[in-house]
Coordinates of C-alpha atoms and ligand atoms in Angstrom, one line a residue:
Chain A
M1 CA -0.3 0.0 -0.1
S2 CA 2.3 2.5 1.3
A3 CA 5.5 1.3 -1.7
A4 CA 2.6 1.8 -4.0
R5 CA 2.3 5.1 -3.1
N6 CA 5.6 5.4 -2.5
R7 CA 5.9 4.5 -6.6
T8 CA 3.6 7.2 -8.8
P9 CA 6.0 9.6 -8.0
F10 CA 8.3 8.1 -9.3
D11 CA 7.5 6.3 -12.6
A12 CA 5.1 10.1 -13.2
G13 CA 8.5 11.6 -12.7
R14 CA 9.9 8.5 -15.4
A15 CA 7.3 8.9 -17.7
V16 CA 8.3 12.9 -17.9
Y17 CA 11.4 12.2 -18.5
L18 CA 11.0 9.2 -20.9
A19 CA 8.6 11.6 -23.0
V20 CA 11.1 14.8 -22.5
N21 CA 13.9 12.6 -24.1
A22 CA 11.9 11.2 -27.4
L23 CA 10.7 14.8 -28.1
L24 CA 14.2 15.8 -27.8
V25 CA 15.5 13.3 -30.3
A26 CA 12.7 13.6 -32.4
F27 CA 13.9 17.2 -32.9
L28 CA 17.1 16.4 -33.3
L29 CA 16.4 13.9 -36.2
A30 CA 13.3 15.8 -37.8
P31 CA 15.7 17.5 -40.5
I32 CA 17.9 14.8 -41.4
A33 CA 14.3 12.5 -42.2
V34 CA 13.1 15.5 -44.2
I35 CA 16.5 16.1 -46.1
L36 CA 16.1 11.8 -46.8
V37 CA 12.3 12.7 -48.1
F38 CA 13.8 15.5 -50.1
A39 CA 16.8 12.8 -51.4
L40 CA 14.0 10.2 -52.5
N41 CA 11.7 12.5 -54.0
P42 CA 12.0 12.4 -57.7
T43 CA 10.2 15.9 -58.8
P44 CA 13.0 18.0 -60.1
Y45 CA 13.1 20.6 -57.1
I46 CA 12.7 20.9 -53.7
S47 CA 9.3 20.3 -52.8
F48 CA 6.7 18.3 -50.4
P49 CA 5.1 16.5 -49.7
P50 CA 6.9 13.5 -51.5
V51 CA 5.0 12.3 -55.0
G52 CA 7.4 9.0 -54.8
V53 CA 10.8 7.5 -54.1
T54 CA 13.6 7.4 -56.9
W55 CA 17.2 7.3 -56.7
R56 CA 18.7 9.5 -59.8
W57 CA 19.4 12.0 -57.4
F58 CA 22.1 9.8 -55.3
D59 CA 22.9 8.4 -59.3
K60 CA 23.5 11.9 -60.2
F61 CA 25.4 13.2 -57.1
F62 CA 27.6 9.8 -57.2
S63 CA 28.3 10.4 -61.5
G64 CA 29.2 14.2 -61.2
A65 CA 32.7 14.5 -61.2
D66 CA 32.6 17.9 -59.3
F67 CA 30.7 16.0 -56.4
M68 CA 33.2 13.1 -56.5
N69 CA 36.5 15.7 -56.6
A70 CA 34.9 17.5 -53.5
L71 CA 33.6 14.5 -51.4
W72 CA 37.4 12.8 -52.0
L73 CA 38.8 16.3 -51.1
S74 CA 37.3 16.3 -48.3
L75 CA 37.6 13.5 -47.2
W76 CA 41.4 13.6 -47.1
I77 CA 41.5 17.5 -45.7
A78 CA 39.1 16.1 -42.8
A79 CA 41.7 13.3 -42.6
C80 CA 44.3 15.2 -42.0
V81 CA 42.6 18.0 -39.8
L82 CA 41.9 14.8 -37.5
V83 CA 45.3 13.9 -37.1
L84 CA 46.4 17.2 -36.6
S85 CA 44.3 18.4 -34.4
I86 CA 44.2 15.1 -32.4
L87 CA 48.3 15.9 -32.0
I88 CA 48.0 19.5 -31.3
G89 CA 44.4 19.2 -29.1
G90 CA 46.2 16.6 -26.9
A91 CA 49.1 18.2 -26.4
S92 CA 48.8 21.7 -25.3
A93 CA 45.2 20.1 -23.2
L94 CA 48.1 18.4 -21.5
A95 CA 50.4 21.6 -21.1
L96 CA 47.2 23.8 -19.9
A97 CA 46.1 21.0 -17.3
R98 CA 49.8 19.8 -16.1
G99 CA 52.4 22.4 -17.4
N100 CA 53.3 25.9 -15.4
L101 CA 52.1 28.0 -17.9
P102 CA 51.9 31.7 -17.4
G103 CA 48.0 32.5 -17.5
R104 CA 47.0 28.8 -17.8
A105 CA 44.0 29.5 -16.4
W106 CA 43.0 32.5 -18.0
L107 CA 44.0 29.9 -21.1
T108 CA 41.8 27.2 -20.3
A109 CA 39.0 29.2 -19.7
F110 CA 39.2 30.5 -23.1
F111 CA 39.4 27.0 -24.4
M112 CA 36.7 25.4 -22.6
S113 CA 34.4 28.5 -23.0
P114 CA 32.2 28.1 -26.4
L115 CA 32.2 31.9 -26.8
M116 CA 35.1 31.4 -29.5
L117 CA 36.7 33.3 -32.4
P118 CA 33.2 33.0 -35.5
A119 CA 35.1 30.6 -38.6
I120 CA 34.3 33.2 -40.7
L121 CA 36.9 35.8 -39.1
T122 CA 39.5 33.3 -38.6
G123 CA 39.2 32.0 -42.2
L124 CA 39.3 36.3 -43.5
A125 CA 42.5 36.4 -41.3
L126 CA 43.9 33.2 -42.9
F127 CA 43.4 34.5 -46.3
Q128 CA 44.7 38.1 -45.6
S129 CA 47.9 36.7 -44.1
Y130 CA 48.2 34.6 -46.9
L131 CA 48.0 37.0 -49.5
L132 CA 50.0 39.2 -47.9
A133 CA 53.2 36.9 -47.8
G134 CA 52.5 35.5 -51.3
L135 CA 51.7 32.0 -51.0
G136 CA 48.7 31.6 -52.7
R137 CA 46.0 29.4 -51.6
P138 CA 47.8 26.0 -51.3
V139 CA 45.5 22.8 -49.6
W140 CA 47.8 23.1 -46.6
G141 CA 46.8 26.6 -46.0
L142 CA 43.1 25.3 -46.0
I143 CA 44.1 21.9 -43.7
I144 CA 45.9 24.7 -41.4
G145 CA 42.6 26.7 -41.6
H146 CA 40.4 23.8 -40.4
T147 CA 42.9 22.7 -38.1
L148 CA 42.9 26.3 -36.6
V149 CA 38.9 26.0 -35.8
A150 CA 39.3 22.1 -34.9
V151 CA 41.8 21.9 -32.6
P152 CA 39.9 23.9 -29.3
Y153 CA 37.2 20.6 -29.7
V154 CA 40.3 18.6 -29.3
I155 CA 41.8 20.4 -26.1
R156 CA 37.8 20.9 -24.3
T157 CA 37.0 16.8 -24.3
T158 CA 40.6 16.2 -23.2
L159 CA 40.9 19.0 -20.3
A160 CA 37.4 17.4 -19.5
V161 CA 39.0 13.8 -19.0
L162 CA 42.1 15.3 -17.0
H163 CA 40.5 17.3 -15.1
N164 CA 38.5 14.8 -13.5
F165 CA 41.9 12.7 -13.8
D166 CA 42.7 10.8 -10.5
R167 CA 46.7 11.6 -10.2
R168 CA 47.8 9.0 -7.3
I169 CA 47.3 6.1 -10.8
E170 CA 50.1 7.9 -12.3
E171 CA 52.1 8.4 -8.6
A172 CA 51.1 4.8 -8.0
A173 CA 52.9 3.7 -11.7
A174 CA 55.8 5.1 -10.7
V175 CA 56.1 4.1 -7.5
L176 CA 55.7 0.1 -8.7
G177 CA 59.4 2.0 -10.6
A178 CA 58.0 3.5 -14.2
G179 CA 59.9 7.0 -14.8
P180 CA 58.4 9.3 -15.8
I181 CA 57.9 8.2 -19.7
R182 CA 56.7 5.3 -19.3
V183 CA 54.1 6.6 -16.5
F184 CA 52.9 8.6 -19.8
F185 CA 53.2 6.0 -22.2
E186 CA 51.6 3.1 -19.5
V187 CA 49.1 5.1 -17.8
T188 CA 48.6 8.9 -18.8
L189 CA 48.1 8.4 -22.5
P190 CA 45.3 5.0 -22.5
L191 CA 43.7 7.0 -20.1
I192 CA 42.7 10.1 -21.9
R193 CA 42.8 8.7 -25.3
P194 CA 38.8 8.5 -25.3
G195 CA 38.5 12.4 -24.6
V196 CA 41.0 13.0 -27.3
F197 CA 39.8 10.5 -29.9
A198 CA 36.1 11.8 -28.6
G199 CA 37.5 15.3 -29.6
G200 CA 39.2 14.1 -32.7
V201 CA 35.3 12.8 -34.3
F202 CA 34.6 16.4 -34.0
A203 CA 37.7 17.7 -35.4
F204 CA 36.5 15.3 -38.7
I205 CA 33.2 16.7 -39.1
V206 CA 33.8 20.0 -38.0
S207 CA 36.6 19.9 -41.3
F208 CA 34.8 18.0 -43.4
D209 CA 31.3 20.1 -42.6
Q210 CA 33.8 23.3 -43.2
F211 CA 32.2 26.4 -45.0
P212 CA 33.5 29.2 -43.7
V213 CA 37.4 28.8 -43.7
S214 CA 36.8 27.4 -46.8
L215 CA 35.0 29.5 -48.8
F216 CA 38.1 32.1 -48.6
L217 CA 40.9 29.3 -48.8
V218 CA 39.9 27.1 -51.5
Q219 CA 41.1 27.2 -54.7
P220 CA 39.0 27.6 -57.5
N221 CA 39.3 24.4 -59.1
G222 CA 39.9 22.4 -55.6
E223 CA 36.5 23.2 -53.7
T224 CA 36.0 21.5 -50.6
L225 CA 32.5 19.6 -50.5
P226 CA 30.3 22.4 -49.0
V227 CA 31.9 25.0 -51.4
V228 CA 30.7 23.3 -54.7
L229 CA 27.6 22.4 -53.1
F230 CA 26.8 26.0 -52.3
N231 CA 27.6 26.5 -55.7
Y232 CA 25.7 24.3 -57.0
M233 CA 22.5 25.6 -55.1
K234 CA 23.1 29.0 -56.0
F235 CA 21.9 27.7 -59.9
D236 CA 19.8 24.9 -58.8
L237 CA 17.8 23.7 -55.8
D238 CA 17.2 19.3 -57.3
G239 CA 17.2 16.5 -54.9
A240 CA 21.1 16.1 -55.8
I241 CA 21.4 18.6 -52.7
A242 CA 19.5 16.2 -50.2
A243 CA 21.4 13.2 -52.1
A244 CA 24.8 14.8 -50.9
S245 CA 23.8 16.0 -47.4
T246 CA 22.5 12.3 -47.2
V247 CA 25.8 11.2 -48.0
S248 CA 27.7 13.7 -45.6
I249 CA 25.6 12.9 -42.5
L250 CA 26.6 9.4 -43.3
M251 CA 30.3 9.7 -43.5
A252 CA 29.9 11.3 -40.2
L253 CA 28.1 8.8 -38.7
S254 CA 30.8 5.5 -40.1
V255 CA 32.9 8.0 -38.6
V256 CA 32.2 8.2 -35.4
L257 CA 31.5 4.6 -35.8
I258 CA 34.9 3.1 -36.9
L259 CA 36.7 4.8 -34.0
E260 CA 34.3 4.0 -31.5
K261 CA 34.9 0.4 -33.4
L262 CA 38.3 1.0 -33.3
I263 CA 39.5 2.3 -29.5
G264 CA 36.0 1.8 -27.6
L265 CA 34.8 5.2 -26.8
K266 CA 32.8 4.5 -24.5
A267 CA 35.0 1.5 -22.7
Y268 CA 35.9 3.3 -19.5
V269 CA 32.4 5.3 -19.3
K270 CA 31.1 3.5 -16.1
L271 CA 27.4 3.8 -16.8
Chain B
M1 CA 61.8 -10.7 1.5
S2 CA 64.9 -8.1 1.7
S3 CA 63.1 -5.4 4.6
A4 CA 65.1 -2.2 5.8
A5 CA 64.7 0.6 8.2
I6 CA 63.7 4.3 7.8
R7 CA 65.0 7.2 9.8
L8 CA 63.6 10.2 9.6
E9 CA 66.0 13.4 10.4
R10 CA 64.4 16.8 11.6
V11 CA 61.7 16.7 8.3
S12 CA 60.0 19.8 7.4
K13 CA 57.9 20.7 4.7
R14 CA 55.4 23.4 4.0
F15 CA 53.0 24.2 1.3
D16 CA 53.3 27.7 -0.4
G17 CA 55.3 28.6 1.9
R18 CA 52.9 29.0 4.4
V19 CA 51.1 26.1 5.6
V20 CA 53.5 23.8 7.5
A21 CA 52.7 20.1 6.9
V22 CA 55.2 18.4 8.6
D23 CA 57.3 20.3 11.7
D24 CA 60.5 19.2 12.6
V25 CA 60.0 15.4 12.7
S26 CA 62.6 12.9 13.2
L27 CA 61.6 9.1 13.3
E28 CA 63.3 5.8 14.0
I29 CA 61.6 2.4 11.9
A30 CA 63.3 -0.6 12.3
A31 CA 63.1 -3.7 10.1
G32 CA 60.3 -5.3 9.7
E33 CA 58.4 -3.3 11.7
F34 CA 54.8 -2.6 12.3
F35 CA 54.5 1.2 12.7
A36 CA 51.5 3.6 12.7
L37 CA 51.6 7.2 11.7
L38 CA 48.1 8.2 14.2
G39 CA 46.5 11.8 14.4
P40 CA 43.6 14.1 13.5
S41 CA 42.9 14.9 10.2
G42 CA 45.3 17.7 8.8
C43 CA 47.6 16.7 11.1
G44 CA 50.5 15.5 8.1
K45 CA 50.0 12.2 8.2
T46 CA 50.1 11.7 4.2
T47 CA 53.0 14.2 3.3
T48 CA 55.4 12.2 5.8
L49 CA 54.2 9.5 3.8
R50 CA 54.3 10.8 0.7
M51 CA 57.8 12.3 1.8
I52 CA 59.0 8.8 2.7
A53 CA 57.8 7.6 -0.9
G54 CA 59.4 10.4 -2.8
F55 CA 56.4 12.1 -4.3
E56 CA 57.1 14.8 -2.3
R57 CA 61.0 16.5 -1.1
P58 CA 61.7 17.5 2.2
D59 CA 62.1 21.6 2.7
S60 CA 64.8 20.7 5.1
G61 CA 66.0 17.3 7.0
R62 CA 67.1 13.9 5.3
I63 CA 65.9 10.6 4.7
H64 CA 67.5 7.2 5.4
V65 CA 66.4 3.6 4.0
G66 CA 68.5 0.9 4.8
G67 CA 71.5 3.1 6.2
A68 CA 70.6 5.1 2.7
D69 CA 70.3 8.6 2.6
I70 CA 67.6 8.2 0.0
T71 CA 66.0 12.0 0.4
D72 CA 67.2 13.0 -3.2
V73 CA 66.4 9.0 -5.0
A74 CA 63.4 9.3 -7.5
V75 CA 60.3 7.7 -6.6
H76 CA 60.6 5.5 -9.3
R77 CA 64.2 4.2 -7.9
R78 CA 63.0 3.7 -4.2
D79 CA 62.3 0.2 -4.9
M80 CA 59.2 0.5 -2.4
G81 CA 55.3 -0.3 -1.8
M82 CA 52.6 2.2 -1.4
V83 CA 49.2 0.9 -1.1
F84 CA 46.5 4.1 -1.5
Q85 CA 43.6 5.1 0.1
S86 CA 41.8 5.5 -3.0
Y87 CA 44.0 2.5 -4.1
A88 CA 44.1 3.7 -7.7
L89 CA 43.9 0.7 -9.2
F90 CA 44.5 1.1 -13.2
P91 CA 40.6 1.1 -14.3
H92 CA 42.3 0.1 -18.0
R93 CA 44.0 -3.0 -17.7
T94 CA 43.2 -6.4 -15.9
V95 CA 44.2 -7.3 -12.4
T96 CA 46.8 -9.3 -13.5
E97 CA 48.3 -6.7 -15.7
N98 CA 47.8 -4.8 -12.0
V99 CA 49.7 -6.8 -10.0
A100 CA 52.2 -7.4 -13.1
F101 CA 52.9 -3.8 -13.9
G102 CA 56.0 -3.6 -11.1
L103 CA 57.8 -6.6 -12.7
R104 CA 57.1 -5.6 -15.7
M105 CA 58.8 -2.1 -15.6
R106 CA 61.6 -4.0 -13.5
E107 CA 61.8 -6.1 -17.0
L108 CA 62.1 -9.6 -15.6
P109 CA 61.8 -13.1 -17.8
K110 CA 57.4 -13.3 -18.8
P111 CA 57.2 -16.8 -16.7
E112 CA 58.8 -15.8 -13.8
I113 CA 56.1 -12.1 -14.1
A114 CA 52.9 -15.1 -14.1
R115 CA 54.3 -17.4 -11.3
R116 CA 54.7 -14.5 -9.1
V117 CA 51.8 -13.0 -10.0
E118 CA 49.6 -15.8 -9.3
A119 CA 51.6 -16.2 -6.2
A120 CA 50.6 -13.0 -5.1
L121 CA 46.8 -13.1 -6.0
A122 CA 46.4 -16.5 -4.4
Q123 CA 48.4 -14.9 -1.4
V124 CA 45.3 -12.1 -0.9
A125 CA 42.5 -14.8 -1.7
L126 CA 41.7 -13.4 -5.5
T127 CA 42.8 -16.8 -7.2
G128 CA 39.8 -16.6 -9.6
L129 CA 39.3 -12.6 -10.7
E130 CA 42.7 -12.3 -12.8
A131 CA 40.7 -11.1 -15.9
R132 CA 38.5 -8.4 -14.6
R133 CA 39.0 -4.6 -14.7
P134 CA 39.2 -3.3 -10.7
A135 CA 35.4 -1.2 -12.2
Q136 CA 34.4 -4.9 -12.0
L137 CA 35.6 -5.5 -8.1
S138 CA 33.9 -4.8 -5.1
G139 CA 36.1 -2.4 -2.9
G140 CA 37.1 -5.1 -0.8
Q141 CA 38.8 -6.7 -3.5
Q142 CA 40.1 -3.7 -4.9
Q143 CA 42.2 -3.9 -1.5
R144 CA 43.2 -6.5 -2.5
V145 CA 44.6 -6.1 -5.5
A146 CA 46.0 -2.6 -4.6
L147 CA 47.9 -4.9 -1.9
A148 CA 49.1 -7.9 -3.7
R149 CA 50.2 -5.3 -6.6
A150 CA 52.2 -3.5 -3.7
L151 CA 54.0 -6.6 -2.5
V152 CA 54.8 -8.7 -5.5
I153 CA 57.9 -6.5 -6.1
E154 CA 58.9 -7.4 -2.8
P155 CA 59.5 -4.2 -1.5
R156 CA 61.7 -3.3 0.9
V157 CA 59.0 -0.9 2.4
L158 CA 55.2 -1.0 1.9
L159 CA 53.0 1.9 2.9
C160 CA 50.0 2.0 3.0
D161 CA 47.8 5.7 3.4
E162 CA 44.5 4.4 4.9
P163 CA 44.5 1.5 3.1
L164 CA 41.6 0.3 5.7
G165 CA 39.4 3.6 5.4
A166 CA 37.1 2.7 2.2
L167 CA 35.5 -0.5 3.8
D168 CA 32.5 -1.3 5.4
R169 CA 33.5 -1.7 9.4
K170 CA 33.1 -5.6 9.5
L171 CA 35.7 -6.6 5.9
R172 CA 37.4 -3.5 7.6
Q173 CA 38.6 -5.6 10.6
Q174 CA 39.1 -9.2 9.3
M175 CA 41.8 -7.0 6.7
Q176 CA 42.8 -5.5 9.4
F177 CA 43.8 -9.3 11.0
E178 CA 45.0 -10.3 7.1
L179 CA 47.2 -7.4 6.7
K180 CA 48.8 -7.8 10.2
E181 CA 48.9 -11.4 9.2
L182 CA 51.3 -11.1 5.9
Q183 CA 53.1 -8.7 7.4
R184 CA 54.0 -10.7 10.0
R185 CA 54.7 -13.5 7.7
L186 CA 56.7 -11.4 5.2
G187 CA 58.2 -9.7 7.7
V188 CA 58.1 -6.2 5.5
T189 CA 58.8 -2.8 6.9
L190 CA 54.9 -1.5 7.4
V191 CA 54.0 1.9 7.7
F192 CA 50.8 2.4 8.2
V193 CA 48.2 5.9 8.4
T194 CA 45.5 5.7 9.9
H195 CA 43.1 8.2 11.7
D196 CA 41.1 5.6 13.8
Q197 CA 42.8 5.1 16.8
E198 CA 41.9 1.7 17.5
E199 CA 42.7 0.4 14.3
A200 CA 46.0 1.8 15.1
L201 CA 46.1 0.1 18.5
A202 CA 44.9 -3.3 17.1
M203 CA 47.4 -4.0 14.4
S204 CA 50.5 -1.7 14.6
D205 CA 53.8 -2.6 16.5
R206 CA 54.8 1.3 17.6
I207 CA 52.5 4.5 17.1
A208 CA 53.7 7.7 16.7
V209 CA 50.6 9.9 17.5
M210 CA 50.7 13.0 15.5
D211 CA 49.5 17.0 16.6
R212 CA 49.7 19.9 13.7
G213 CA 52.8 17.9 12.5
R214 CA 54.6 17.4 15.2
I215 CA 55.2 14.4 16.8
E216 CA 53.7 14.4 20.1
Q217 CA 54.5 10.7 20.9
V218 CA 56.2 7.5 20.2
G219 CA 55.4 3.6 21.6
T220 CA 53.7 0.8 21.8
P221 CA 50.0 0.2 21.6
A222 CA 50.3 -0.1 25.8
E223 CA 52.5 2.8 25.9
I224 CA 50.4 5.2 24.6
Y225 CA 47.3 4.3 25.9
G226 CA 48.8 3.2 29.4
R227 CA 50.9 6.3 29.7
P228 CA 50.0 9.1 27.7
R229 CA 53.3 12.0 27.8
T230 CA 50.5 14.8 27.0
R231 CA 47.0 15.8 27.2
F232 CA 46.4 15.5 23.3
V233 CA 47.6 12.1 23.3
A234 CA 45.8 11.1 26.9
D235 CA 42.6 13.1 24.3
F236 CA 43.2 11.0 21.3
I237 CA 43.0 7.8 22.4
G238 CA 40.8 6.1 24.1
E239 CA 38.3 8.5 26.3
I240 CA 40.0 9.7 29.4
N241 CA 39.0 11.8 32.6
F242 CA 41.6 14.5 33.3
L243 CA 41.6 15.3 37.1
E244 CA 42.0 18.7 38.8
S245 CA 45.5 19.8 40.0
E246 CA 46.3 22.5 42.4
P247 CA 47.5 25.3 40.2
G248 CA 50.9 25.0 38.2
A249 CA 50.9 21.3 39.5
A250 CA 50.8 18.7 36.7
P251 CA 47.4 17.9 34.7
R252 CA 47.0 13.6 35.8
A253 CA 44.4 11.3 33.7
L254 CA 42.5 8.8 34.2
R255 CA 40.7 6.0 32.0
P256 CA 37.3 5.3 32.6
E257 CA 38.0 1.6 33.3
R258 CA 40.1 2.7 36.4
V259 CA 37.5 4.7 37.8
R260 CA 35.0 1.7 39.4
L261 CA 31.0 2.4 40.3
A262 CA 30.0 2.0 43.9
P263 CA 27.1 2.7 45.8
P264 CA 26.0 5.9 47.1
G265 CA 28.0 7.1 49.8
E266 CA 31.5 5.4 48.5
G267 CA 34.3 7.2 47.4
R268 CA 35.9 10.4 45.9
V269 CA 32.7 11.6 44.0
A270 CA 28.8 11.2 44.7
G271 CA 26.5 12.1 41.9
A272 CA 23.9 10.2 39.5
I273 CA 24.3 8.8 36.1
E274 CA 23.5 11.0 33.1
T275 CA 23.9 8.8 30.4
A276 CA 24.5 5.1 29.4
N277 CA 26.1 4.3 26.3
F278 CA 26.3 0.2 25.7
L279 CA 29.1 -1.3 23.7
G280 CA 28.2 -4.9 24.3
G281 CA 30.9 -6.2 26.3
S282 CA 31.5 -3.2 28.8
T283 CA 29.2 0.5 29.2
L284 CA 30.4 3.8 29.5
Y285 CA 28.8 5.4 31.8
R286 CA 29.0 9.5 31.9
V287 CA 28.2 10.5 35.6
R288 CA 27.7 13.7 36.9
G289 CA 29.3 14.9 40.1
D290 CA 27.2 16.5 42.5
D291 CA 30.0 19.2 42.4
G292 CA 29.0 19.5 38.8
R293 CA 32.0 17.8 36.9
L294 CA 31.8 14.8 34.5
L295 CA 33.6 11.6 35.0
L296 CA 33.8 8.9 32.8
A297 CA 33.4 5.2 33.7
R298 CA 33.4 1.9 32.6
E299 CA 31.7 -1.1 34.2
T300 CA 32.4 -4.0 32.0
H301 CA 29.5 -7.0 31.9
A302 CA 30.6 -10.3 33.6
G303 CA 27.6 -12.3 33.5
D304 CA 24.2 -11.4 32.5
R305 CA 24.6 -8.1 34.9
A306 CA 22.1 -5.4 32.7
P307 CA 23.5 -1.9 32.0
R308 CA 22.7 0.6 35.0
D309 CA 19.7 3.0 34.2
P310 CA 20.1 7.1 33.7
G311 CA 19.2 9.0 37.1
Q312 CA 21.6 6.2 39.0
R313 CA 22.6 7.7 42.3
V314 CA 27.1 6.2 42.3
G315 CA 29.7 6.5 44.3
L316 CA 33.6 6.6 41.9
V317 CA 35.9 5.3 43.7
W318 CA 39.2 4.9 42.5
S319 CA 43.1 4.2 43.5
D320 CA 45.6 7.3 42.5
E321 CA 48.4 4.8 40.9
D322 CA 45.9 4.1 38.2
A323 CA 45.7 8.4 37.6
V324 CA 48.4 8.7 34.2
T325 CA 50.6 12.1 35.4
L326 CA 50.8 14.2 32.0
E327 CA 53.9 16.8 31.2
R328 CA 51.5 19.4 29.9
Ligands
ATP401 N1 49.4 19.3 -1.8 C1 49.2 20.1 -0.5 N2 49.3 22.0 -1.0 C2 48.9 22.8 -0.6 N3 48.5 22.2 1.2 C3 49.0 21.0 1.7 C4 49.1 19.9 -0.1 N4 49.2 18.2 0.5 C5 48.5 18.8 2.6 N5 48.8 19.9 2.6 C6 48.2 20.7 3.7 O1 49.0 20.1 5.0 C7 49.2 19.5 6.0 C8 48.7 18.3 6.0 O2 48.3 17.4 5.4 P1 47.9 15.9 5.1 O3 47.5 15.6 4.4 O4 49.4 15.4 5.7 O5 46.9 15.4 6.5 P2 46.9 14.0 6.8 O6 47.3 13.9 8.4 O7 47.4 12.7 5.7 O8 44.9 14.0 7.0 P3 43.9 13.7 6.4 O9 43.9 12.6 7.9 O10 43.1 14.0 6.9 O11 44.2 12.9 5.6 C9 47.2 20.2 5.8 O12 47.1 21.2 6.0 C10 46.8 20.1 3.8 O13 46.2 20.8 3.8
MG402 MG1 45.6 11.8 4.6

């Protein structure tokens, strides 16, 4: 009797909790569903409601040389950005959390806050710098631009892990005979790896999806996918755009799943 | 396993140049001794232990282990075992890998590592859990892994910082027996930090009682309990009555079990029982004397005598030889 009464508020709370979560997921996934509907709709312009199902927009996307070159360039750049951001971001986070930098509290607050420089300013600044230095628009310049925007994500996720890091674990390794270098590779690195790679996933997506920085830095015939799509949309607004978006989403999802499979982002997370 | 003596020579440590965590501490710990550092929170026990381990460097003073000055030797070259209060197990490694770590750092051959890990796990009754991760173990099991990991390298010295602090009372008591037995069997020098006086009294060969970074008294459990030298030690260990003394004279103290409850009219103080704390084998009474002072008396329960009720009038009897004279 009293047990039943005690359970009522708990169950009501749980129902509200589940309902809010379901709404939230629906809200987040709805745009993706809409894009998929547009990508499969055979009308020659984007319209609603759909009148049938077709693969022609996917065909158009995968058989277009412009699209394919841009897709591969974007993937390739995103892969470079992933590696660079992990290295730079991981090392920076360690320096911020452990080092004796002047102004380290200020820097940490800066990187942890969501208020960072708008990417468009980064793009403009780099564009002007390259111009002044007479460098033109090399691909590595684009990679640097993307990396600049992506590194803070890795710093942030790594700092979050370092913040909760129990340094006694490193001390335990030291007392057992591990010198500073072995402590780093045997204990520190394996324990911060999930944070670093989680940031790496963000870095990949930030680069793959990057528009404002790329807009300033791409070469006329070496455009990344978001720039190509933007240019395409200026003249045609057909299902190929939706198909390309669908493919982009699947790419991003695959990267997350592959990294999860390879290194197990969840491995050390207690649920 | 060859154990080593430890000597602290006028060791001091302050943090941020203001807090004096350890203040001019000198200690001699014999090889093979079970030695407890006991004191209230913040008195500098952990800092003392961390200086012996090498995690903190003393501001002044020297530390010797096995006759050699190790003050400037790096942590990983000191050849000590340490058990942390939080256990500090490697969460990404299995039980076997945790225990094997120290042997792997010593670059021993694989078969020897396997053999010694197996023996160490058997020693702490963990056989069968080799493949588990720390998160899949109970608190007591984690504690044993930490112990096996520290002991498998056959250290000269085993340092324990409140190793049983996170265990519930029953398990804690069982581990006290096991740890004591293991230490005796291995003959390792063990420095044991605790703020639990019962634990220190039960386990140690000798105890150093610390207060505000200083050592108040060093002695066997019986000495510390029976002959406390200072008011602080007397008060910190068990229950005690401070007796009134002439102004300027040394303070005197009396353990509650030395006070006998007698019928009213007998003894030096007449009063009434204010509270009765039933402790199982004995009861601790707080008696309010008619002159207003409070005194503690402990009565053991011989046979099936029930505890006395609060409000009952009693007389308190003790003899002068049972009172301890304190230095300050
Ligand atoms: N890294 C540090 N930085 C600054 N102050 C510290 C540091 N470590 C310890 N202290 C200070 O030194 C004093 C002694 O600390 P210590 O940890 O040795 O106490 P303890 O006896 O182990 O206490 P507890 O029983 O609470 O663990 C305390 O005042 C503490 O605040
Ligand atoms: Mg402590």
